[in-house]
């Protein structure tokens, strides 16, 4: 599946969840519902995937967990915060770099209109 089609399906799924639930819930609720919606659309994903860190050629388990990896291609970070901060964007960029992925979606469900809460993050940084 082409990357734009895949991100479109993810964003469409998130919009469906937001349309049904609205803002104001915990991230874990949105994650659970987004996973259910992706499964209904036959989109393959891994949830709460562990992301080890390699430091000075030693692989360390630092207990980082990525909310979702969709089709082994797109990192999805789910938020339910008042405002997306630069640290949230830095977080997903770091995940992309550590995992060798090039595209991520930062989705903040705590907004009146979901399109205002979606950020597409692209990185060519690979380790």
PDB file of C-alpha atoms in Angstrom:
ATOM      1  CA  UNK A   1       0.000   0.000   0.000  1.00  0.00           C
ATOM      2  CA  UNK A   2       1.319   3.437  -0.880  1.00  0.00           C
ATOM      3  CA  UNK A   3       2.329   5.592   2.108  1.00  0.00           C
ATOM      4  CA  UNK A   4      -0.240   8.329   1.386  1.00  0.00           C
ATOM      5  CA  UNK A   5      -3.018   5.744   1.181  1.00  0.00           C
ATOM      6  CA  UNK A   6      -1.853   4.193   4.440  1.00  0.00           C
ATOM      7  CA  UNK A   7      -1.653   7.496   6.320  1.00  0.00           C
ATOM      8  CA  UNK A   8      -5.043   8.387   4.853  1.00  0.00           C
ATOM      9  CA  UNK A   9      -6.544   5.208   6.306  1.00  0.00           C
ATOM     10  CA  UNK A  10      -4.975   5.910   9.695  1.00  0.00           C
ATOM     11  CA  UNK A  11      -6.229   9.506   9.753  1.00  0.00           C
ATOM     12  CA  UNK A  12      -9.662   8.400   8.546  1.00  0.00           C
ATOM     13  CA  UNK A  13      -9.800   5.837  11.343  1.00  0.00           C
ATOM     14  CA  UNK A  14      -8.779   8.478  13.893  1.00  0.00           C
ATOM     15  CA  UNK A  15     -11.465  10.829  12.568  1.00  0.00           C
ATOM     16  CA  UNK A  16     -14.080   8.110  12.989  1.00  0.00           C
ATOM     17  CA  UNK A  17     -12.997   7.594  16.609  1.00  0.00           C
ATOM     18  CA  UNK A  18     -12.997  11.339  17.298  1.00  0.00           C
ATOM     19  CA  UNK A  19     -16.385  11.778  15.625  1.00  0.00           C
ATOM     20  CA  UNK A  20     -17.855   9.099  17.911  1.00  0.00           C
ATOM     21  CA  UNK A  21     -16.138  10.072  21.177  1.00  0.00           C
ATOM     22  CA  UNK A  22     -15.089  13.715  20.924  1.00  0.00           C
ATOM     23  CA  UNK A  23     -12.296  15.257  22.998  1.00  0.00           C
ATOM     24  CA  UNK A  24     -11.684  14.911  26.734  1.00  0.00           C
ATOM     25  CA  UNK A  25     -10.867  11.232  27.285  1.00  0.00           C
ATOM     26  CA  UNK A  26      -7.620   9.496  28.215  1.00  0.00           C
ATOM     27  CA  UNK A  27      -5.035   8.567  25.582  1.00  0.00           C
ATOM     28  CA  UNK A  28      -5.530   4.889  26.416  1.00  0.00           C
ATOM     29  CA  UNK A  29      -9.211   5.089  25.406  1.00  0.00           C
ATOM     30  CA  UNK A  30      -8.382   6.669  22.055  1.00  0.00           C
ATOM     31  CA  UNK A  31      -5.637   4.106  21.470  1.00  0.00           C
ATOM     32  CA  UNK A  32      -7.982   1.196  22.175  1.00  0.00           C
ATOM     33  CA  UNK A  33     -10.680   2.605  19.895  1.00  0.00           C
ATOM     34  CA  UNK A  34      -8.222   3.490  17.119  1.00  0.00           C
ATOM     35  CA  UNK A  35      -6.873  -0.067  17.193  1.00  0.00           C
ATOM     36  CA  UNK A  36     -10.410  -1.411  16.940  1.00  0.00           C
ATOM     37  CA  UNK A  37     -11.170   0.874  13.990  1.00  0.00           C
ATOM     38  CA  UNK A  38      -7.922  -0.080  12.195  1.00  0.00           C
ATOM     39  CA  UNK A  39      -8.755  -3.759  12.679  1.00  0.00           C
ATOM     40  CA  UNK A  40     -12.227  -3.184  11.206  1.00  0.00           C
ATOM     41  CA  UNK A  41     -10.524  -1.686   8.145  1.00  0.00           C
ATOM     42  CA  UNK A  42      -8.073  -4.619   7.874  1.00  0.00           C
ATOM     43  CA  UNK A  43      -5.075  -2.386   8.548  1.00  0.00           C
ATOM     44  CA  UNK A  44      -2.202  -4.284  10.151  1.00  0.00           C
ATOM     45  CA  UNK A  45      -0.606  -2.742  13.248  1.00  0.00           C
ATOM     46  CA  UNK A  46       1.462  -3.472  16.345  1.00  0.00           C
ATOM     47  CA  UNK A  47       0.467  -1.853  19.610  1.00  0.00           C
ATOM     48  CA  UNK A  48       2.788  -0.667  22.402  1.00  0.00           C
ATOM     49  CA  UNK A  49       5.847  -1.904  20.533  1.00  0.00           C
ATOM     50  CA  UNK A  50       9.019  -1.895  22.579  1.00  0.00           C
ATOM     51  CA  UNK A  51      11.783   0.292  21.175  1.00  0.00           C
ATOM     52  CA  UNK A  52      15.255  -0.556  22.461  1.00  0.00           C
ATOM     53  CA  UNK A  53      18.043   2.012  22.378  1.00  0.00           C
ATOM     54  CA  UNK A  54      21.517   1.258  21.050  1.00  0.00           C
ATOM     55  CA  UNK A  55      24.131   3.309  22.851  1.00  0.00           C
ATOM     56  CA  UNK A  56      27.839   2.884  22.106  1.00  0.00           C
ATOM     57  CA  UNK A  57      27.098  -0.381  20.295  1.00  0.00           C
ATOM     58  CA  UNK A  58      25.196  -1.826  23.271  1.00  0.00           C
ATOM     59  CA  UNK A  59      21.492  -2.535  22.916  1.00  0.00           C
ATOM     60  CA  UNK A  60      19.650  -1.307  26.010  1.00  0.00           C
ATOM     61  CA  UNK A  61      16.062  -1.946  26.967  1.00  0.00           C
ATOM     62  CA  UNK A  62      14.951   1.467  28.187  1.00  0.00           C
ATOM     63  CA  UNK A  63      11.251   0.568  28.182  1.00  0.00           C
ATOM     64  CA  UNK A  64      10.294   2.997  25.432  1.00  0.00           C
ATOM     65  CA  UNK A  65       7.008   1.962  23.897  1.00  0.00           C
ATOM     66  CA  UNK A  66       5.592   3.266  20.667  1.00  0.00           C
ATOM     67  CA  UNK A  67       1.807   3.580  20.679  1.00  0.00           C
ATOM     68  CA  UNK A  68       1.350   2.042  17.222  1.00  0.00           C
ATOM     69  CA  UNK A  69       3.399   0.894  14.257  1.00  0.00           C
ATOM     70  CA  UNK A  70       1.093   0.534  11.267  1.00  0.00           C
ATOM     71  CA  UNK A  71       2.054  -1.888   8.482  1.00  0.00           C
ATOM     72  CA  UNK A  72       5.684  -1.820   9.700  1.00  0.00           C
ATOM     73  CA  UNK A  73       5.861   1.654   8.150  1.00  0.00           C
ATOM     74  CA  UNK A  74       4.104   4.455  10.052  1.00  0.00           C
ATOM     75  CA  UNK A  75       4.739   5.372  13.692  1.00  0.00           C
ATOM     76  CA  UNK A  76       1.581   6.673  15.358  1.00  0.00           C
ATOM     77  CA  UNK A  77       1.867   8.603  18.605  1.00  0.00           C
ATOM     78  CA  UNK A  78      -1.440   9.309  20.325  1.00  0.00           C
ATOM     79  CA  UNK A  79      -1.945  12.306  22.583  1.00  0.00           C
ATOM     80  CA  UNK A  80      -4.849  13.792  24.518  1.00  0.00           C
ATOM     81  CA  UNK A  81      -3.281  17.080  25.565  1.00  0.00           C
ATOM     82  CA  UNK A  82      -4.282  20.733  25.508  1.00  0.00           C
ATOM     83  CA  UNK A  83      -1.508  21.670  23.081  1.00  0.00           C
ATOM     84  CA  UNK A  84       1.049  19.786  21.022  1.00  0.00           C
ATOM     85  CA  UNK A  85       4.437  20.976  22.223  1.00  0.00           C
ATOM     86  CA  UNK A  86       7.813  20.846  20.475  1.00  0.00           C
ATOM     87  CA  UNK A  87       8.805  18.019  22.840  1.00  0.00           C
ATOM     88  CA  UNK A  88       5.989  15.858  21.415  1.00  0.00           C
ATOM     89  CA  UNK A  89       7.307  16.373  17.889  1.00  0.00           C
ATOM     90  CA  UNK A  90      10.862  15.686  19.112  1.00  0.00           C
ATOM     91  CA  UNK A  91       9.621  12.467  20.714  1.00  0.00           C
ATOM     92  CA  UNK A  92       8.207  11.088  17.478  1.00  0.00           C
ATOM     93  CA  UNK A  93      11.279  12.219  15.504  1.00  0.00           C
ATOM     94  CA  UNK A  94      13.449  10.300  17.968  1.00  0.00           C
ATOM     95  CA  UNK A  95      11.267   7.203  17.579  1.00  0.00           C
ATOM     96  CA  UNK A  96      11.615   7.463  13.807  1.00  0.00           C
ATOM     97  CA  UNK A  97      15.388   7.755  14.066  1.00  0.00           C
ATOM     98  CA  UNK A  98      15.810   4.913  16.570  1.00  0.00           C
ATOM     99  CA  UNK A  99      13.545   2.556  14.626  1.00  0.00           C
ATOM    100  CA  UNK A 100      14.712   3.493  11.134  1.00  0.00           C
ATOM    101  CA  UNK A 101      11.261   4.631  10.005  1.00  0.00           C
ATOM    102  CA  UNK A 102      10.689   7.707   7.878  1.00  0.00           C
ATOM    103  CA  UNK A 103       7.095   8.741   8.607  1.00  0.00           C
ATOM    104  CA  UNK A 104       5.028   9.291  11.707  1.00  0.00           C
ATOM    105  CA  UNK A 105       1.659  10.676  12.694  1.00  0.00           C
ATOM    106  CA  UNK A 106       1.205  12.650  15.880  1.00  0.00           C
ATOM    107  CA  UNK A 107      -2.512  12.612  16.663  1.00  0.00           C
ATOM    108  CA  UNK A 108      -3.940  14.775  19.444  1.00  0.00           C
ATOM    109  CA  UNK A 109      -7.540  13.792  20.183  1.00  0.00           C
ATOM    110  CA  UNK A 110      -8.101  16.645  22.651  1.00  0.00           C
ATOM    111  CA  UNK A 111      -9.208  19.147  20.002  1.00  0.00           C
ATOM    112  CA  UNK A 112     -12.669  20.218  18.792  1.00  0.00           C
ATOM    113  CA  UNK A 113     -11.845  19.267  15.165  1.00  0.00           C
ATOM    114  CA  UNK A 114      -9.421  16.374  14.689  1.00  0.00           C
ATOM    115  CA  UNK A 115      -7.794  17.749  11.537  1.00  0.00           C
ATOM    116  CA  UNK A 116      -6.329  20.440  13.815  1.00  0.00           C
ATOM    117  CA  UNK A 117      -4.768  17.737  15.990  1.00  0.00           C
ATOM    118  CA  UNK A 118      -2.980  15.732  13.289  1.00  0.00           C
ATOM    119  CA  UNK A 119       0.672  16.309  12.445  1.00  0.00           C
ATOM    120  CA  UNK A 120       2.505  14.307   9.822  1.00  0.00           C
ATOM    121  CA  UNK A 121       6.177  14.018  10.709  1.00  0.00           C
ATOM    122  CA  UNK A 122       8.703  13.027   8.040  1.00  0.00           C
ATOM    123  CA  UNK A 123      12.313  12.208   8.748  1.00  0.00           C
ATOM    124  CA  UNK A 124      15.112  10.902   6.618  1.00  0.00           C
ATOM    125  CA  UNK A 125      17.252  10.362   9.727  1.00  0.00           C
ATOM    126  CA  UNK A 126      18.061   6.687  10.070  1.00  0.00           C
ATOM    127  CA  UNK A 127      20.446   4.992  12.391  1.00  0.00           C
TER     128      UNK A 127
END
